Each structure stands twice: as C-alpha cells, then as structure tokens.
Short mmCIF file of C-alpha atoms and ligand atoms in Angstrom, two decimals:
data_model
loop_
_atom_site.label_atom_id
_atom_site.label_comp_id
_atom_site.label_asym_id
_atom_site.label_seq_id
_atom_site.Cartn_x
_atom_site.Cartn_y
_atom_site.Cartn_z
CA MET A 1 -30.76 51.03 -5.21
CA ASN A 2 -26.94 50.48 -4.36
CA GLN A 3 -24.67 53.32 -6.05
CA GLY A 4 -22.33 52.62 -8.94
CA SER A 5 -23.15 51.45 -12.35
CA PRO A 6 -23.64 47.80 -12.41
CA ASP A 7 -21.87 45.73 -15.31
CA LEU A 8 -25.14 44.38 -16.56
CA LEU A 9 -28.85 46.33 -16.53
CA VAL A 10 -30.92 42.90 -16.67
CA VAL A 11 -34.59 43.65 -17.66
CA GLY A 12 -37.12 40.68 -16.60
CA ALA A 13 -36.42 38.29 -13.63
CA GLY A 14 -37.54 35.36 -15.33
CA PRO A 15 -35.76 32.03 -16.27
CA VAL A 16 -33.57 34.00 -18.78
CA GLY A 17 -32.64 37.21 -16.72
CA CYS A 18 -32.00 35.06 -13.56
CA VAL A 19 -29.69 32.49 -15.92
CA VAL A 20 -27.72 35.41 -17.47
CA SER A 21 -27.55 37.03 -14.06
CA GLU A 22 -26.18 34.09 -12.31
CA ARG A 23 -23.22 33.01 -15.04
CA ALA A 24 -22.41 36.70 -14.85
CA ALA A 25 -21.74 36.62 -11.15
CA LYS A 26 -20.33 33.42 -11.12
CA ILE A 27 -18.20 33.18 -14.13
CA ARG A 28 -16.92 36.64 -14.62
CA GLY A 29 -17.59 38.38 -11.13
CA TRP A 30 -20.03 40.77 -13.15
CA LYS A 31 -22.25 42.85 -10.99
CA SER A 32 -26.13 42.67 -12.06
CA LEU A 33 -28.66 44.62 -11.37
CA LEU A 34 -31.77 42.76 -12.34
CA ILE A 35 -35.39 44.27 -12.38
CA ASP A 36 -38.82 43.22 -12.84
CA ARG A 37 -41.84 45.14 -13.18
CA ARG A 38 -43.87 42.41 -11.55
CA ASN A 39 -43.58 41.84 -7.72
CA HIS A 40 -41.71 38.28 -7.79
CA ILE A 41 -39.20 36.65 -9.58
CA ALA A 42 -39.22 33.56 -12.16
CA GLY A 43 -41.80 35.07 -14.96
CA ASN A 44 -44.57 33.12 -15.96
CA CYS A 45 -42.71 30.13 -14.15
CA HIS A 46 -43.64 31.63 -10.87
CA ASP A 47 -45.41 29.41 -8.53
CA ARG A 48 -46.53 30.34 -5.09
CA LEU A 49 -48.94 29.16 -2.27
CA HIS A 50 -52.54 29.62 -2.95
CA GLU A 51 -54.69 30.90 0.33
CA SER A 52 -55.38 27.46 1.11
CA GLY A 53 -51.50 26.55 1.52
CA LEU A 54 -51.51 24.62 -1.85
CA LEU A 55 -48.90 25.47 -4.51
CA ILE A 56 -50.42 26.76 -7.63
CA HIS A 57 -48.62 27.65 -11.06
CA PRO A 58 -50.86 31.11 -11.57
CA TYR A 59 -49.72 31.54 -14.74
CA GLY A 60 -50.28 27.96 -16.08
CA PRO A 61 -48.75 24.47 -15.86
CA HIS A 62 -44.93 24.52 -16.55
CA TYR A 63 -44.04 21.34 -17.35
CA PHE A 64 -40.13 21.15 -17.27
CA ARG A 65 -38.68 18.50 -19.29
CA THR A 66 -35.31 18.09 -21.11
CA SER A 67 -33.08 16.00 -22.74
CA ASN A 68 -30.13 17.73 -22.34
CA GLN A 69 -28.04 16.25 -19.37
CA ALA A 70 -25.70 19.22 -18.99
CA LEU A 71 -28.66 21.44 -18.74
CA LEU A 72 -30.15 19.30 -15.80
CA ASP A 73 -26.98 19.15 -14.04
CA TYR A 74 -26.56 22.97 -14.22
CA LEU A 75 -30.28 23.64 -12.89
CA SER A 76 -29.47 20.57 -10.06
CA ALA A 77 -27.21 23.07 -8.64
CA PHE A 78 -30.44 25.03 -7.45
CA THR A 79 -32.81 22.38 -6.81
CA SER A 80 -33.69 18.49 -6.36
CA TRP A 81 -36.64 16.92 -8.43
CA ILE A 82 -39.62 15.11 -8.05
CA PRO A 83 -40.94 12.80 -11.38
CA GLY A 84 -43.07 14.83 -13.99
CA ASN A 85 -46.19 13.32 -13.69
CA TYR A 86 -47.50 15.14 -16.79
CA LYS A 87 -50.68 13.22 -18.09
CA VAL A 88 -53.42 14.54 -19.78
CA LYS A 89 -56.95 14.11 -20.89
CA SER A 90 -59.07 15.36 -23.59
CA LEU A 91 -62.90 15.59 -23.20
CA VAL A 92 -64.58 15.03 -26.77
CA ASN A 93 -68.16 14.45 -26.79
CA GLY A 94 -68.53 13.71 -22.77
CA GLU A 95 -65.78 11.32 -23.03
CA LEU A 96 -61.99 11.55 -21.52
CA PHE A 97 -59.48 10.50 -24.08
CA PRO A 98 -55.91 10.31 -23.42
CA PHE A 99 -54.02 13.24 -25.09
CA PRO A 100 -51.92 13.60 -26.83
CA ILE A 101 -53.51 11.23 -29.35
CA ASN A 102 -51.65 7.75 -28.86
CA LEU A 103 -52.85 4.00 -29.45
CA ASP A 104 -55.23 4.43 -26.52
CA THR A 105 -56.88 7.15 -27.82
CA LEU A 106 -57.18 5.92 -31.15
CA GLU A 107 -58.60 2.68 -29.99
CA LYS A 108 -61.18 4.74 -28.02
CA PHE A 109 -62.26 7.17 -30.84
CA PHE A 110 -62.43 4.41 -33.48
CA GLN A 111 -63.64 1.73 -31.41
CA CYS A 112 -61.29 -0.87 -32.62
CA ALA A 113 -58.28 -2.68 -31.56
CA LEU A 114 -54.92 -1.38 -33.25
CA ASP A 115 -51.33 -1.57 -32.95
CA SER A 116 -48.79 0.75 -33.95
CA GLU A 117 -48.78 -0.60 -37.77
CA SER A 118 -52.46 -1.01 -38.00
CA ALA A 119 -52.69 2.46 -36.57
CA ALA A 120 -50.29 3.86 -38.76
CA LEU A 121 -52.28 2.28 -41.68
CA LEU A 122 -55.57 3.87 -40.60
CA LEU A 123 -54.26 7.33 -40.26
CA SER A 124 -52.78 7.12 -43.59
CA GLU A 125 -55.92 6.22 -44.99
CA LYS A 126 -57.95 9.22 -43.29
CA SER A 127 -55.08 11.81 -43.65
CA GLU A 128 -55.05 14.38 -46.65
CA ARG A 129 -52.28 15.45 -48.85
CA PHE A 130 -50.77 18.53 -49.51
CA PRO A 131 -47.69 19.22 -51.71
CA LYS A 132 -46.50 21.81 -48.92
CA VAL A 133 -47.81 21.94 -45.12
CA GLU A 134 -48.23 25.53 -44.89
CA ASN A 135 -50.44 26.02 -41.58
CA SER A 136 -51.32 23.61 -38.54
CA GLU A 137 -54.54 22.92 -40.17
CA GLU A 138 -52.74 21.16 -43.16
CA LEU A 139 -50.15 19.62 -40.72
CA LEU A 140 -53.13 18.02 -38.56
CA LEU A 141 -55.14 16.82 -41.49
CA SER A 142 -52.01 15.44 -42.90
CA ARG A 143 -51.30 13.36 -39.98
CA LEU A 144 -54.48 12.47 -38.67
CA GLY A 145 -57.20 13.23 -41.10
CA ARG A 146 -60.49 15.38 -40.35
CA ASP A 147 -62.49 13.55 -37.46
CA LEU A 148 -59.71 13.60 -35.34
CA TYR A 149 -58.30 16.93 -36.16
CA GLU A 150 -61.77 18.50 -35.65
CA ALA A 151 -62.66 16.68 -32.41
CA PHE A 152 -59.23 17.51 -30.67
CA TYR A 153 -57.85 20.52 -32.09
CA LEU A 154 -60.17 22.60 -34.21
CA GLY A 155 -62.05 23.75 -31.37
CA TYR A 156 -59.09 24.32 -28.63
CA THR A 157 -57.18 26.20 -31.24
CA ARG A 158 -59.68 28.46 -32.02
CA LYS A 159 -60.38 29.11 -28.45
CA GLN A 160 -56.58 29.34 -27.63
CA TRP A 161 -55.49 31.63 -30.53
CA ALA A 162 -58.74 33.32 -31.40
CA GLN A 163 -57.56 32.25 -34.87
CA HIS A 164 -58.23 29.27 -37.31
CA PRO A 165 -55.36 26.57 -37.35
CA ARG A 166 -55.10 27.34 -41.04
CA ASP A 167 -53.81 30.70 -40.33
CA LEU A 168 -51.27 29.54 -37.64
CA ALA A 169 -47.79 28.05 -38.51
CA PRO A 170 -47.53 24.25 -38.51
CA SER A 171 -45.05 24.68 -35.70
CA VAL A 172 -48.01 25.54 -33.34
CA CYS A 173 -50.35 22.28 -33.30
CA GLY A 174 -46.81 20.41 -34.14
CA ARG A 175 -45.97 21.04 -31.00
CA VAL A 176 -48.05 18.18 -29.36
CA PRO A 177 -46.80 14.47 -30.25
CA ILE A 178 -48.58 12.01 -32.18
CA ARG A 179 -47.84 8.66 -30.97
CA PHE A 180 -48.37 5.24 -32.37
CA ASN A 181 -47.10 3.19 -28.70
CA ARG A 182 -49.06 3.67 -25.38
CA ASP A 183 -47.08 6.42 -23.95
CA ASP A 184 -49.41 8.76 -22.14
CA SER A 185 -46.89 11.77 -20.93
CA TYR A 186 -47.89 14.96 -22.19
CA VAL A 187 -44.38 15.97 -23.27
CA GLU A 188 -41.28 14.75 -24.83
CA GLY A 189 -37.84 14.62 -23.26
CA LYS A 190 -35.66 12.15 -21.76
CA PHE A 191 -36.12 13.94 -18.29
CA GLN A 192 -39.61 14.71 -17.59
CA LEU A 193 -39.19 16.17 -13.70
CA MET A 194 -40.39 19.22 -11.36
CA PRO A 195 -38.51 21.44 -9.17
CA ALA A 196 -38.97 19.61 -5.89
CA GLU A 197 -39.76 22.98 -4.11
CA GLY A 198 -41.53 24.78 -7.01
CA TYR A 199 -39.54 26.86 -9.71
CA THR A 200 -39.65 29.96 -7.47
CA ARG A 201 -37.34 28.54 -5.13
CA LEU A 202 -35.03 26.94 -7.86
CA PHE A 203 -34.84 30.54 -9.49
CA SER A 204 -34.70 32.60 -5.96
CA ARG A 205 -31.62 30.24 -5.32
CA MET A 206 -30.09 30.74 -8.61
CA ILE A 207 -29.80 34.53 -7.76
CA ASP A 208 -28.90 34.37 -4.03
CA HIS A 209 -25.46 36.13 -4.91
CA PRO A 210 -23.82 39.01 -3.44
CA LEU A 211 -23.33 40.55 -7.33
CA ILE A 212 -26.83 40.22 -7.96
CA GLU A 213 -29.14 43.06 -6.99
CA LEU A 214 -32.62 42.49 -7.21
CA ASN A 215 -35.25 45.17 -7.57
CA LEU A 216 -39.07 44.40 -7.93
CA ASN A 217 -41.93 46.66 -9.09
CA VAL A 218 -39.26 48.59 -11.29
CA ASP A 219 -40.24 49.50 -15.03
CA TYR A 220 -37.45 49.66 -17.11
CA ARG A 221 -38.77 52.92 -18.82
CA ALA A 222 -38.69 54.80 -15.56
CA LEU A 223 -34.87 53.61 -15.22
CA LYS A 224 -33.25 53.62 -18.13
CA GLU A 225 -32.27 57.38 -18.27
CA PHE A 226 -30.42 56.65 -14.92
CA VAL A 227 -28.78 53.43 -14.93
CA LYS A 228 -25.70 53.10 -17.60
CA PRO A 229 -24.68 49.65 -17.32
CA ARG A 230 -20.90 49.38 -17.89
CA ILE A 231 -21.29 46.21 -20.19
CA ALA A 232 -24.60 45.82 -21.45
CA THR A 233 -28.31 45.76 -21.14
CA ILE A 234 -30.27 42.27 -20.95
CA PHE A 235 -33.49 43.11 -22.19
CA CYS A 236 -36.29 39.95 -21.72
CA GLY A 237 -39.31 41.97 -22.32
CA PRO A 238 -41.49 42.19 -25.46
CA ILE A 239 -39.28 43.37 -28.24
CA ASP A 240 -42.41 45.62 -29.90
CA GLU A 241 -43.01 47.33 -26.36
CA TYR A 242 -38.97 48.37 -26.03
CA PHE A 243 -39.44 50.11 -29.46
CA ASN A 244 -42.60 51.93 -28.06
CA PHE A 245 -44.32 49.84 -30.61
CA ARG A 246 -43.06 52.30 -33.20
CA LEU A 247 -44.10 49.07 -36.23
CA GLY A 248 -47.34 48.75 -34.72
CA PRO A 249 -47.91 46.04 -32.03
CA LEU A 250 -46.82 42.40 -32.47
CA PRO A 251 -49.72 40.04 -32.04
CA TRP A 252 -49.43 38.28 -28.31
CA ARG A 253 -51.95 35.90 -26.63
CA SER A 254 -52.74 36.55 -23.05
CA LEU A 255 -54.55 34.13 -20.60
CA SER A 256 -56.94 35.03 -17.44
CA PHE A 257 -56.73 32.02 -14.68
CA GLU A 258 -59.50 30.97 -12.15
CA HIS A 259 -57.86 29.01 -8.88
CA ASN A 260 -60.67 27.20 -7.21
CA TYR A 261 -60.50 25.45 -4.07
CA HIS A 262 -62.28 22.19 -3.58
CA SER A 263 -62.43 20.38 0.02
CA LYS A 264 -61.51 17.30 -1.43
CA LYS A 265 -58.27 15.24 -1.45
CA MET A 266 -58.33 15.10 -5.33
CA ALA A 267 -60.76 16.79 -7.98
CA GLN A 268 -59.70 15.67 -11.49
CA PRO A 269 -58.17 12.23 -12.89
CA CYS A 270 -54.91 13.89 -14.01
CA VAL A 271 -52.90 16.87 -13.84
CA GLN A 272 -54.62 18.29 -16.89
CA ILE A 273 -57.96 18.26 -18.88
CA ASN A 274 -58.24 19.69 -22.28
CA TYR A 275 -61.41 21.12 -23.70
CA PRO A 276 -61.69 21.51 -27.16
CA GLY A 277 -65.54 21.86 -26.99
CA ALA A 278 -66.82 25.38 -27.27
CA ASP A 279 -69.49 24.81 -24.64
CA VAL A 280 -67.06 26.19 -22.13
CA PRO A 281 -64.65 29.43 -22.83
CA TYR A 282 -61.25 27.75 -20.85
CA THR A 283 -59.21 25.28 -22.39
CA ARG A 284 -57.74 23.80 -19.73
CA SER A 285 -58.25 22.76 -15.93
CA VAL A 286 -55.15 21.87 -13.83
CA GLU A 287 -54.54 20.26 -10.86
CA ILE A 288 -51.07 20.71 -10.31
CA LYS A 289 -51.19 18.46 -7.18
CA HIS A 290 -50.95 15.57 -9.36
CA VAL A 291 -47.52 16.61 -9.63
CA THR A 292 -46.43 18.55 -6.56
CA GLY A 293 -47.88 15.24 -4.44
CA GLN A 294 -48.38 17.77 -1.69
CA THR A 295 -50.31 16.34 1.19
CA HIS A 296 -53.27 18.63 1.84
CA PRO A 297 -56.99 17.68 2.62
CA GLY A 298 -57.85 20.11 -0.13
CA THR A 299 -57.11 20.64 -3.81
CA VAL A 300 -57.14 23.53 -6.25
CA VAL A 301 -57.92 23.35 -10.06
CA SER A 302 -57.21 26.28 -12.08
CA LEU A 303 -59.24 26.85 -15.04
CA GLU A 304 -57.35 28.94 -17.92
CA THR A 305 -59.17 31.02 -20.33
CA PRO A 306 -57.54 32.46 -23.43
CA ARG A 307 -57.97 36.28 -24.09
CA SER A 308 -56.19 38.96 -26.17
CA GLU A 309 -55.77 41.83 -24.02
CA GLY A 310 -53.69 41.48 -20.84
CA GLU A 311 -50.09 40.67 -20.47
CA PRO A 312 -48.33 39.01 -23.35
CA PHE A 313 -48.04 35.09 -22.79
CA TYR A 314 -47.33 33.87 -26.31
CA PRO A 315 -46.10 34.91 -29.65
CA VAL A 316 -48.59 34.13 -32.54
CA PRO A 317 -46.69 32.30 -34.96
CA SER A 318 -47.64 33.23 -38.52
CA HIS A 319 -46.31 34.78 -41.93
CA ARG A 320 -47.29 38.37 -40.81
CA SER A 321 -46.17 37.97 -37.27
CA ASP A 322 -42.71 36.55 -38.41
CA LYS A 323 -42.19 39.48 -40.89
CA LEU A 324 -43.03 42.31 -38.46
CA TYR A 325 -40.73 40.45 -35.95
CA LEU A 326 -37.78 40.59 -38.34
CA ALA A 327 -38.65 44.40 -38.80
CA TYR A 328 -38.07 44.76 -34.96
CA GLN A 329 -35.02 42.59 -35.27
CA GLU A 330 -33.66 45.14 -37.84
CA LEU A 331 -34.68 47.99 -35.24
CA ALA A 332 -32.54 46.38 -32.88
CA ALA A 333 -29.77 45.81 -35.00
CA GLU A 334 -29.80 49.43 -35.83
CA GLU A 335 -29.88 50.49 -32.35
CA ASN A 336 -27.20 48.49 -31.35
CA ARG A 337 -24.43 49.73 -34.31
CA ASN A 338 -25.24 52.94 -32.66
CA ALA A 339 -25.11 52.12 -29.13
CA GLU A 340 -22.67 53.05 -26.67
CA ARG A 341 -23.43 49.62 -24.83
CA PRO A 342 -25.27 47.09 -26.60
CA VAL A 343 -28.50 45.70 -25.76
CA TYR A 344 -29.04 41.74 -26.22
CA PHE A 345 -32.73 40.99 -26.71
CA ILE A 346 -33.25 37.18 -25.02
CA GLY A 347 -36.42 34.80 -24.09
CA ARG A 348 -39.73 34.51 -25.21
CA LEU A 349 -40.59 37.95 -25.44
CA ALA A 350 -37.78 39.67 -26.79
CA CYS A 351 -37.30 37.13 -29.45
CA TYR A 352 -40.82 36.51 -29.99
CA LYS A 353 -40.35 32.77 -30.17
CA TYR A 354 -42.80 30.29 -28.76
CA ILE A 355 -40.36 28.00 -26.65
CA ASN A 356 -40.40 26.29 -23.32
CA THR A 357 -38.70 26.45 -19.81
CA ASP A 358 -35.65 24.38 -21.00
CA GLU A 359 -35.43 26.17 -24.56
CA ALA A 360 -35.30 29.39 -22.75
CA ILE A 361 -32.72 28.18 -20.13
CA GLU A 362 -30.36 27.24 -22.76
CA MET A 363 -31.02 30.28 -25.04
CA ALA A 364 -29.84 32.05 -21.85
CA LEU A 365 -27.07 30.04 -21.40
CA GLN A 366 -25.54 30.60 -25.31
CA ALA A 367 -26.60 34.31 -25.17
CA PHE A 368 -24.24 34.57 -22.02
CA SER A 369 -21.44 32.92 -23.78
CA ASN A 370 -21.96 35.53 -26.74
CA ILE A 371 -22.09 38.31 -24.34
CA GLU A 372 -18.50 37.04 -22.95
CA LYS A 373 -17.30 36.94 -26.19
CA ASP A 374 -18.19 40.04 -27.41
CA PHE A 375 -16.94 41.59 -24.05
CA LEU A 376 -13.41 39.76 -24.47
CA PHE A 377 -12.86 40.53 -28.15
CA GLY A 378 -13.76 44.27 -27.81
CA ARG A 379 -16.86 44.45 -28.96
CA THR A 380 -18.65 45.80 -26.32
N1 LIG B 401 -53.65 21.97 -29.15
C1 LIG B 401 -55.17 21.54 -29.43
N2 LIG B 401 -55.92 20.79 -28.58
C2 LIG B 401 -55.39 20.42 -27.27
C3 LIG B 401 -53.76 20.90 -26.88
C4 LIG B 401 -53.11 21.61 -27.86
O1 LIG B 401 -55.42 22.06 -30.47
O2 LIG B 401 -56.03 19.54 -26.78
C5 LIG B 401 -53.10 22.96 -29.99
C6 LIG B 401 -53.49 24.29 -29.61
O3 LIG B 401 -53.35 25.11 -30.41
C7 LIG B 401 -52.21 24.56 -28.65
C8 LIG B 401 -51.00 24.04 -29.32
O4 LIG B 401 -51.53 22.89 -29.77
O5 LIG B 401 -52.03 25.98 -28.77
C9 LIG B 401 -49.93 23.49 -28.38
O6 LIG B 401 -50.03 22.98 -27.51
P1 LIG B 401 -49.47 23.02 -25.94
O7 LIG B 401 -50.20 22.26 -25.22
O8 LIG B 401 -48.34 22.67 -26.34
O9 LIG B 401 -49.69 24.43 -25.67
P2 LIG B 401 -48.92 25.27 -24.10
O10 LIG B 401 -48.46 24.23 -23.11
O11 LIG B 401 -47.77 26.03 -25.09
O12 LIG B 401 -50.01 26.40 -24.02
#
C-alpha cells in the first residue's frame, strides 16, 4: 500500500465504491484507497469468463435498466452497450408462461382470448379486497387473485426468502410488474441495456485513475486502525457487521450457484426461467448468453438456489427488519456525532435497501454530492 493517508477510505469495490472513488478523483482531485475483501471488483455485478470461455454472471443475472438519461450518459463514458434482451418465462404445471404476467400469460393460464379491458375486468373479479395492503400476499391477492398468486408467486417466494409472502413487505413481490399488454420484458425502464464488454470491464475503466488505489483481498477490520483518511470513510458493507452485530444480526438472504456447461449452442428458450414449483430447490436458471450474444459452440446455464447462510445478497424487507435497521442507523448517527472523521454508509448492504444497480449508482452519485457539500461547508 502507498504511503500517506488517502482522502477517502472506500470500503467495498462494488458499483457504489467505484462511483464514489471515480467522482472523488475526477471532480475534486481526492485520492481514494478503495478496498474489497473479495478478489475482484464490481461487487455482485461482477462478471467473468467461465472455464469454457463464456461470460457468466457468477452472482446472478444483472439486468441493467434505467429511465434516467443523465445516469446512462455518465456510465456511457466507461462502456458501450448492447440491447438488454431480458425475456423470462415461468414454469408452471409443466408449461412455460411469459413472466411477468402479461396478456399472453393470462390468455394461456385462463384459456381464453383477452384484451386489456377484459383482462383488467377478469382480474378485478378474481382479486380480493383489503382495507390496507400490509404484505406481499395481500398485494398479490388484491391484484391477481388466488390462482395466479399461488401458481406464480407463492412457491417461488417461499423458496427465495424462506418466508411466507404474508411476512414480507408489499414491495418485495411488488417489484415485479403486472401488465395488461403484451410487453414481455422482465424489467421496466426506458433504457434496457447490458454493458457490451460486461460489468467488470465497465467498473475497471471507471476506477482506472492515478488517484484511485485499489487493494483487493483486504478486510476493513484489519485495516481500520492503520488507515486514517483525511476526509471520510465510505462504508459499503453490511451495516450490522460494521457494528459487530451489537444489536443482533439483520436478516439477510444468500444464494448459491451452479454453473453448468452444455455442449450445444443454446439450452433454454430465453435468458431466465423461473421455477415456482417445490419439486426443484432452485428458483431460476439463467443462460446469460441470450443477452451477451457471445459466439461460442457451447453455453452455460446457471442454477440459483437461495440459502440463509453465506454472503449477504438481499436484505429481507419486513416490519421487524426495518426496525432493527433503524436502530443500526441510530448507532451510525451516534458514532458520527463523536467521530473525528465521518463514516458514510452507502449502498444495498450498508443501507439495508433492496435496490437495483441503477438505483445503487444514483445513490452513490447523490451521496458523493453530500460528501462534497459536507466538506465544503466544513462539516468534515
Ligand atoms: N417472484 C415470484 N415469482 C417469480 C419471480 C419473482 O414470486 O417468478 C417474487 C419473489 O418473492 C422475488 C420477488 O418477486 O423475490 C422479486 O423478484 P425479482 O425477480 O425482482 O427478484 P431479484 O431479481 O431481485 O432476485
């Protein structure tokens, strides 16, 4: 490691850490020491070559989308783009249905011809009413009725979270749109794109700057006594871990992956198949080659199985976890009131927020402008 204190100590070389370091270098000429305990950058967006030479998303697929032109322009300085061909099907009763639920899904499921109006009417007849939607189950019952909820969501959600949808915030299942048209993209957003050479290339270009020193395989706990940044620490890891789980562990959900090579050009009809059924332990199979368009005689299908132990991937949004997170946030505020230099908690793990990559980058840009203001107005 170079001599001399950095201006910023940035813990976590995922999207948020890379963006803050890049802004700090380019806008303010600040020097960052960017560390990560893993042996690579880009966090869970990291993509890499499988031994077959195929590009894979080892931590699950990342379907970049945004409606924010300024954000897209910012990222376009580090990558060109290919179209995000994000089509997903769900395997229900042995048949593949377009997912998210759209008019084609409804026609196939209910075996009748529908248009937007008749579909909306059908679902309003099937839906259940609640005075106030309090959880994911009520959200889905109020939008879709019991049959669709049980076929497409109940089993998948139980596998994904090891919890019943009635114990999860409405926002969890509310992430998936329900459409009364034939749009079959998995995600919403004006721009649905994939970095042409992958996320790792994008973020490595972003932090390729003389004022950014990257150190991989470095744990913050081993370093914090020795490195005292001049301006601030940016912490992008899990907030409960930062405080040594003082208030108890926050619930996190993890995933395990199996990347299977197949010696044929393509193995499944679209990039992702969802498995709500209890007959298999995995929730989805992903063949990212559908999006990367890589030319290769073979293909890799990644099976994704949720688990409770392992690295934290997802916060688990519920009343209980929200309360605990707020208590940790209080601890963070308290620590910052007494600290010589502030610690900013930013990103999915540090803010215990279930957000997408574009939202994490927006959060990082916003946080950087707050750090700048705090510095300029003498609050750091
Ligand atoms: N979900 C479901 N069935 C599906 C897909 C999603 O029940 O076929 C629910 C599940 O609870 C999941 C949530 O909707 O965790 C959000 O899905 P999304 O695909 O956005 O999850 P992510 O890509 O963030 O893992």
